[in-house]
C-alpha cells in the first residue's frame, strides 16, 4: 500500500520540492535541499518568478544596437543583469529601463528577483558584433 508520494518538478536544478510543514500535504519549493533534515526551518516558496525578456535575439550583428529588457512579473520585482556571461545575482546591476548598449560582443544575462519568491530562470543572449563567421551558427 502506498503511504505517501511526491511529484518533483523543480524548474531550477539547485532547488528542491518538499512538504511544508513536515508531514503535511502542502508542497512547497525550497531554495536549498534539506536531505535528512526538517523542512520546517527553511524558507518555503510557492512559485518562481517569470524570466525576463530581451528585445533582440542572439545573433551576429554588423553594427551596434541596444537591447531592452522586459520584466513580465506582475508582483513587485527587480531585474538584475550581467554583460560578461556570468550568472546574475541580487548584487548585479539593476535594470532600470535604460536600454543596454551593445557596442562590442557580449553575453547578456538577466534574472528577476523579489521577496518571498524564488528567482526566475536566467535569460541569456549572445550578441556577436563584426564577427566574420563561415560556419553556421
mmCIF file with all atom_site columns, C-alpha atoms in Angstrom:
data_model
loop_
_atom_site.group_PDB
_atom_site.id
_atom_site.type_symbol
_atom_site.label_atom_id
_atom_site.label_alt_id
_atom_site.label_comp_id
_atom_site.label_asym_id
_atom_site.label_entity_id
_atom_site.label_seq_id
_atom_site.pdbx_PDB_ins_code
_atom_site.Cartn_x
_atom_site.Cartn_y
_atom_site.Cartn_z
_atom_site.occupancy
_atom_site.B_iso_or_equiv
_atom_site.pdbx_formal_charge
_atom_site.auth_seq_id
_atom_site.auth_comp_id
_atom_site.auth_asym_id
_atom_site.auth_atom_id
_atom_site.pdbx_PDB_model_num
ATOM 1   C CA . UNK A 1 1   ? 0.000  0.000  0.000   1.00 0.00 ? 1   UNK A CA 1
ATOM 2   C CA . UNK A 1 2   ? 1.340  3.458  -0.983  1.00 0.00 ? 2   UNK A CA 1
ATOM 3   C CA . UNK A 1 3   ? 1.667  5.664  2.117   1.00 0.00 ? 3   UNK A CA 1
ATOM 4   C CA . UNK A 1 4   ? 2.990  8.813  0.503   1.00 0.00 ? 4   UNK A CA 1
ATOM 5   C CA . UNK A 1 5   ? 4.230  10.131 -2.803  1.00 0.00 ? 5   UNK A CA 1
ATOM 6   C CA . UNK A 1 6   ? 5.724  13.370 -4.033  1.00 0.00 ? 6   UNK A CA 1
ATOM 7   C CA . UNK A 1 7   ? 5.939  14.559 -7.648  1.00 0.00 ? 7   UNK A CA 1
ATOM 8   C CA . UNK A 1 8   ? 9.138  16.607 -8.008  1.00 0.00 ? 8   UNK A CA 1
ATOM 9   C CA . UNK A 1 9   ? 9.147  19.213 -10.759 1.00 0.00 ? 9   UNK A CA 1
ATOM 10  C CA . UNK A 1 10  ? 11.678 21.949 -9.973  1.00 0.00 ? 10  UNK A CA 1
ATOM 11  C CA . UNK A 1 11  ? 12.465 24.492 -12.674 1.00 0.00 ? 11  UNK A CA 1
ATOM 12  C CA . UNK A 1 12  ? 15.931 25.086 -11.263 1.00 0.00 ? 12  UNK A CA 1
ATOM 13  C CA . UNK A 1 13  ? 18.263 22.167 -10.625 1.00 0.00 ? 13  UNK A CA 1
ATOM 14  C CA . UNK A 1 14  ? 19.579 23.855 -7.473  1.00 0.00 ? 14  UNK A CA 1
ATOM 15  C CA . UNK A 1 15  ? 16.112 23.947 -5.835  1.00 0.00 ? 15  UNK A CA 1
ATOM 16  C CA . UNK A 1 16  ? 14.081 21.215 -4.209  1.00 0.00 ? 16  UNK A CA 1
ATOM 17  C CA . UNK A 1 17  ? 10.458 20.347 -3.552  1.00 0.00 ? 17  UNK A CA 1
ATOM 18  C CA . UNK A 1 18  ? 9.104  19.055 -0.268  1.00 0.00 ? 18  UNK A CA 1
ATOM 19  C CA . UNK A 1 19  ? 6.319  19.009 2.282   1.00 0.00 ? 19  UNK A CA 1
ATOM 20  C CA . UNK A 1 20  ? 5.929  22.122 4.409   1.00 0.00 ? 20  UNK A CA 1
ATOM 21  C CA . UNK A 1 21  ? 5.470  21.860 7.272   1.00 0.00 ? 21  UNK A CA 1
ATOM 22  C CA . UNK A 1 22  ? 6.945  18.372 7.566   1.00 0.00 ? 22  UNK A CA 1
ATOM 23  C CA . UNK A 1 23  ? 4.361  15.613 7.174   1.00 0.00 ? 23  UNK A CA 1
ATOM 24  C CA . UNK A 1 24  ? 1.646  17.896 5.800   1.00 0.00 ? 24  UNK A CA 1
ATOM 25  C CA . UNK A 1 25  ? 0.021  17.623 2.395   1.00 0.00 ? 25  UNK A CA 1
ATOM 26  C CA . UNK A 1 26  ? 1.252  21.085 1.401   1.00 0.00 ? 26  UNK A CA 1
ATOM 27  C CA . UNK A 1 27  ? 4.022  21.019 -1.207  1.00 0.00 ? 27  UNK A CA 1
ATOM 28  C CA . UNK A 1 28  ? 6.466  23.932 -1.381  1.00 0.00 ? 28  UNK A CA 1
ATOM 29  C CA . UNK A 1 29  ? 9.678  24.871 -3.169  1.00 0.00 ? 29  UNK A CA 1
ATOM 30  C CA . UNK A 1 30  ? 12.955 25.343 -1.319  1.00 0.00 ? 30  UNK A CA 1
ATOM 31  C CA . UNK A 1 31  ? 15.998 27.259 -2.458  1.00 0.00 ? 31  UNK A CA 1
ATOM 32  C CA . UNK A 1 32  ? 18.249 24.619 -0.930  1.00 0.00 ? 32  UNK A CA 1
ATOM 33  C CA . UNK A 1 33  ? 17.619 20.935 -0.438  1.00 0.00 ? 33  UNK A CA 1
ATOM 34  C CA . UNK A 1 34  ? 17.129 19.548 3.058   1.00 0.00 ? 34  UNK A CA 1
ATOM 35  C CA . UNK A 1 35  ? 18.068 15.858 2.774   1.00 0.00 ? 35  UNK A CA 1
ATOM 36  C CA . UNK A 1 36  ? 17.666 14.010 6.088   1.00 0.00 ? 36  UNK A CA 1
ATOM 37  C CA . UNK A 1 37  ? 16.603 17.273 7.778   1.00 0.00 ? 37  UNK A CA 1
ATOM 38  C CA . UNK A 1 38  ? 13.381 19.064 8.556   1.00 0.00 ? 38  UNK A CA 1
ATOM 39  C CA . UNK A 1 39  ? 11.838 21.449 6.023   1.00 0.00 ? 39  UNK A CA 1
ATOM 40  C CA . UNK A 1 40  ? 10.283 23.450 8.868   1.00 0.00 ? 40  UNK A CA 1
ATOM 41  C CA . UNK A 1 41  ? 13.455 25.522 9.341   1.00 0.00 ? 41  UNK A CA 1
ATOM 42  C CA . UNK A 1 42  ? 13.665 26.519 5.645   1.00 0.00 ? 42  UNK A CA 1
ATOM 43  C CA . UNK A 1 43  ? 12.122 29.362 3.691   1.00 0.00 ? 43  UNK A CA 1
ATOM 44  C CA . UNK A 1 44  ? 9.310  27.852 1.645   1.00 0.00 ? 44  UNK A CA 1
ATOM 45  C CA . UNK A 1 45  ? 8.078  29.289 -1.665  1.00 0.00 ? 45  UNK A CA 1
ATOM 46  C CA . UNK A 1 46  ? 5.025  28.665 -3.800  1.00 0.00 ? 46  UNK A CA 1
ATOM 47  C CA . UNK A 1 47  ? 6.389  29.723 -7.191  1.00 0.00 ? 47  UNK A CA 1
ATOM 48  C CA . UNK A 1 48  ? 9.210  31.058 -9.305  1.00 0.00 ? 48  UNK A CA 1
ATOM 49  C CA . UNK A 1 49  ? 9.261  34.482 -10.895 1.00 0.00 ? 49  UNK A CA 1
ATOM 50  C CA . UNK A 1 50  ? 8.986  34.588 -14.683 1.00 0.00 ? 50  UNK A CA 1
ATOM 51  C CA . UNK A 1 51  ? 12.188 35.084 -16.664 1.00 0.00 ? 51  UNK A CA 1
ATOM 52  C CA . UNK A 1 52  ? 12.924 38.494 -18.211 1.00 0.00 ? 52  UNK A CA 1
ATOM 53  C CA . UNK A 1 53  ? 12.551 39.019 -21.968 1.00 0.00 ? 53  UNK A CA 1
ATOM 54  C CA . UNK A 1 54  ? 15.051 40.622 -24.386 1.00 0.00 ? 54  UNK A CA 1
ATOM 55  C CA . UNK A 1 55  ? 14.052 42.822 -27.326 1.00 0.00 ? 55  UNK A CA 1
ATOM 56  C CA . UNK A 1 56  ? 16.768 41.375 -29.600 1.00 0.00 ? 56  UNK A CA 1
ATOM 57  C CA . UNK A 1 57  ? 17.552 37.705 -30.279 1.00 0.00 ? 57  UNK A CA 1
ATOM 58  C CA . UNK A 1 58  ? 21.046 36.225 -30.064 1.00 0.00 ? 58  UNK A CA 1
ATOM 59  C CA . UNK A 1 59  ? 22.993 36.586 -33.265 1.00 0.00 ? 59  UNK A CA 1
ATOM 60  C CA . UNK A 1 60  ? 25.765 38.086 -35.328 1.00 0.00 ? 60  UNK A CA 1
ATOM 61  C CA . UNK A 1 61  ? 25.300 41.802 -35.990 1.00 0.00 ? 61  UNK A CA 1
ATOM 62  C CA . UNK A 1 62  ? 27.249 44.239 -38.177 1.00 0.00 ? 62  UNK A CA 1
ATOM 63  C CA . UNK A 1 63  ? 26.578 47.388 -36.155 1.00 0.00 ? 63  UNK A CA 1
ATOM 64  C CA . UNK A 1 64  ? 25.964 48.410 -32.555 1.00 0.00 ? 64  UNK A CA 1
ATOM 65  C CA . UNK A 1 65  ? 22.412 48.394 -31.177 1.00 0.00 ? 65  UNK A CA 1
ATOM 66  C CA . UNK A 1 66  ? 20.523 48.485 -27.903 1.00 0.00 ? 66  UNK A CA 1
ATOM 67  C CA . UNK A 1 67  ? 18.564 45.814 -26.040 1.00 0.00 ? 67  UNK A CA 1
ATOM 68  C CA . UNK A 1 68  ? 15.534 46.467 -23.878 1.00 0.00 ? 68  UNK A CA 1
ATOM 69  C CA . UNK A 1 69  ? 14.814 44.058 -21.031 1.00 0.00 ? 69  UNK A CA 1
ATOM 70  C CA . UNK A 1 70  ? 11.182 43.467 -20.057 1.00 0.00 ? 70  UNK A CA 1
ATOM 71  C CA . UNK A 1 71  ? 10.117 42.192 -16.648 1.00 0.00 ? 71  UNK A CA 1
ATOM 72  C CA . UNK A 1 72  ? 6.953  40.065 -17.224 1.00 0.00 ? 72  UNK A CA 1
ATOM 73  C CA . UNK A 1 73  ? 6.185  39.705 -13.500 1.00 0.00 ? 73  UNK A CA 1
ATOM 74  C CA . UNK A 1 74  ? 3.101  41.413 -12.099 1.00 0.00 ? 74  UNK A CA 1
ATOM 75  C CA . UNK A 1 75  ? 4.331  41.368 -8.496  1.00 0.00 ? 75  UNK A CA 1
ATOM 76  C CA . UNK A 1 76  ? 6.964  43.901 -7.382  1.00 0.00 ? 76  UNK A CA 1
ATOM 77  C CA . UNK A 1 77  ? 10.307 42.556 -8.538  1.00 0.00 ? 77  UNK A CA 1
ATOM 78  C CA . UNK A 1 78  ? 13.618 43.726 -9.929  1.00 0.00 ? 78  UNK A CA 1
ATOM 79  C CA . UNK A 1 79  ? 15.683 42.511 -12.860 1.00 0.00 ? 79  UNK A CA 1
ATOM 80  C CA . UNK A 1 80  ? 19.444 42.205 -12.455 1.00 0.00 ? 80  UNK A CA 1
ATOM 81  C CA . UNK A 1 81  ? 21.764 41.631 -15.397 1.00 0.00 ? 81  UNK A CA 1
ATOM 82  C CA . UNK A 1 82  ? 25.352 40.994 -16.451 1.00 0.00 ? 82  UNK A CA 1
ATOM 83  C CA . UNK A 1 83  ? 27.157 41.527 -19.765 1.00 0.00 ? 83  UNK A CA 1
ATOM 84  C CA . UNK A 1 84  ? 30.150 39.261 -19.123 1.00 0.00 ? 84  UNK A CA 1
ATOM 85  C CA . UNK A 1 85  ? 28.333 35.913 -19.284 1.00 0.00 ? 85  UNK A CA 1
ATOM 86  C CA . UNK A 1 86  ? 28.268 35.409 -15.513 1.00 0.00 ? 86  UNK A CA 1
ATOM 87  C CA . UNK A 1 87  ? 25.018 34.420 -13.837 1.00 0.00 ? 87  UNK A CA 1
ATOM 88  C CA . UNK A 1 88  ? 23.158 37.464 -12.444 1.00 0.00 ? 88  UNK A CA 1
ATOM 89  C CA . UNK A 1 89  ? 22.554 37.673 -8.721  1.00 0.00 ? 89  UNK A CA 1
ATOM 90  C CA . UNK A 1 90  ? 20.905 40.217 -6.437  1.00 0.00 ? 90  UNK A CA 1
ATOM 91  C CA . UNK A 1 91  ? 24.155 42.248 -6.344  1.00 0.00 ? 91  UNK A CA 1
ATOM 92  C CA . UNK A 1 92  ? 24.438 42.509 -10.155 1.00 0.00 ? 92  UNK A CA 1
ATOM 93  C CA . UNK A 1 93  ? 23.405 45.819 -11.777 1.00 0.00 ? 93  UNK A CA 1
ATOM 94  C CA . UNK A 1 94  ? 19.663 46.504 -11.604 1.00 0.00 ? 94  UNK A CA 1
ATOM 95  C CA . UNK A 1 95  ? 17.909 47.115 -14.906 1.00 0.00 ? 95  UNK A CA 1
ATOM 96  C CA . UNK A 1 96  ? 16.109 50.460 -14.553 1.00 0.00 ? 96  UNK A CA 1
ATOM 97  C CA . UNK A 1 97  ? 14.631 50.774 -18.044 1.00 0.00 ? 97  UNK A CA 1
ATOM 98  C CA . UNK A 1 98  ? 17.591 52.232 -19.919 1.00 0.00 ? 98  UNK A CA 1
ATOM 99  C CA . UNK A 1 99  ? 18.455 50.048 -22.935 1.00 0.00 ? 99  UNK A CA 1
ATOM 100 C CA . UNK A 1 100 ? 21.668 48.054 -22.711 1.00 0.00 ? 100 UNK A CA 1
ATOM 101 C CA . UNK A 1 101 ? 24.050 49.356 -25.383 1.00 0.00 ? 101 UNK A CA 1
ATOM 102 C CA . UNK A 1 102 ? 25.743 46.594 -27.381 1.00 0.00 ? 102 UNK A CA 1
ATOM 103 C CA . UNK A 1 103 ? 28.867 48.145 -28.896 1.00 0.00 ? 103 UNK A CA 1
ATOM 104 C CA . UNK A 1 104 ? 31.044 45.015 -28.872 1.00 0.00 ? 104 UNK A CA 1
ATOM 105 C CA . UNK A 1 105 ? 30.453 41.265 -28.491 1.00 0.00 ? 105 UNK A CA 1
ATOM 106 C CA . UNK A 1 106 ? 28.782 40.395 -25.173 1.00 0.00 ? 106 UNK A CA 1
ATOM 107 C CA . UNK A 1 107 ? 26.794 37.676 -23.455 1.00 0.00 ? 107 UNK A CA 1
ATOM 108 C CA . UNK A 1 108 ? 23.806 39.343 -21.786 1.00 0.00 ? 108 UNK A CA 1
ATOM 109 C CA . UNK A 1 109 ? 22.089 37.504 -18.932 1.00 0.00 ? 109 UNK A CA 1
ATOM 110 C CA . UNK A 1 110 ? 19.181 38.697 -16.789 1.00 0.00 ? 110 UNK A CA 1
ATOM 111 C CA . UNK A 1 111 ? 17.165 37.284 -13.893 1.00 0.00 ? 111 UNK A CA 1
ATOM 112 C CA . UNK A 1 112 ? 14.200 38.538 -11.841 1.00 0.00 ? 112 UNK A CA 1
ATOM 113 C CA . UNK A 1 113 ? 14.298 38.727 -8.022  1.00 0.00 ? 113 UNK A CA 1
ATOM 114 C CA . UNK A 1 114 ? 11.616 39.519 -5.413  1.00 0.00 ? 114 UNK A CA 1
ATOM 115 C CA . UNK A 1 115 ? 10.966 38.956 -1.741  1.00 0.00 ? 115 UNK A CA 1
ATOM 116 C CA . UNK A 1 116 ? 9.053  35.726 -0.973  1.00 0.00 ? 116 UNK A CA 1
ATOM 117 C CA . UNK A 1 117 ? 9.581  34.299 -4.496  1.00 0.00 ? 117 UNK A CA 1
ATOM 118 C CA . UNK A 1 118 ? 12.273 32.098 -5.934  1.00 0.00 ? 118 UNK A CA 1
ATOM 119 C CA . UNK A 1 119 ? 14.340 33.915 -8.585  1.00 0.00 ? 119 UNK A CA 1
ATOM 120 C CA . UNK A 1 120 ? 13.424 33.346 -12.212 1.00 0.00 ? 120 UNK A CA 1
ATOM 121 C CA . UNK A 1 121 ? 15.458 31.249 -14.581 1.00 0.00 ? 121 UNK A CA 1
ATOM 122 C CA . UNK A 1 122 ? 18.015 33.485 -16.207 1.00 0.00 ? 122 UNK A CA 1
ATOM 123 C CA . UNK A 1 123 ? 17.550 34.666 -19.777 1.00 0.00 ? 123 UNK A CA 1
ATOM 124 C CA . UNK A 1 124 ? 20.682 34.690 -21.929 1.00 0.00 ? 124 UNK A CA 1
ATOM 125 C CA . UNK A 1 125 ? 21.639 36.028 -25.344 1.00 0.00 ? 125 UNK A CA 1
ATOM 126 C CA . UNK A 1 126 ? 24.964 36.161 -27.183 1.00 0.00 ? 126 UNK A CA 1
ATOM 127 C CA . UNK A 1 127 ? 25.493 39.230 -29.320 1.00 0.00 ? 127 UNK A CA 1
ATOM 128 C CA . UNK A 1 128 ? 28.475 38.984 -31.684 1.00 0.00 ? 128 UNK A CA 1
ATOM 129 C CA . UNK A 1 129 ? 29.485 42.235 -33.356 1.00 0.00 ? 129 UNK A CA 1
ATOM 130 C CA . UNK A 1 130 ? 31.502 42.438 -36.574 1.00 0.00 ? 130 UNK A CA 1
ATOM 131 C CA . UNK A 1 131 ? 32.474 38.778 -36.452 1.00 0.00 ? 131 UNK A CA 1
ATOM 132 C CA . UNK A 1 132 ? 33.392 37.069 -39.706 1.00 0.00 ? 132 UNK A CA 1
ATOM 133 C CA . UNK A 1 133 ? 31.990 33.556 -39.477 1.00 0.00 ? 133 UNK A CA 1
ATOM 134 C CA . UNK A 1 134 ? 31.593 30.925 -42.172 1.00 0.00 ? 134 UNK A CA 1
ATOM 135 C CA . UNK A 1 135 ? 30.294 28.017 -40.072 1.00 0.00 ? 135 UNK A CA 1
ATOM 136 C CA . UNK A 1 136 ? 26.516 28.075 -39.482 1.00 0.00 ? 136 UNK A CA 1
ATOM 137 C CA . UNK A 1 137 ? 25.661 29.292 -36.008 1.00 0.00 ? 137 UNK A CA 1
#
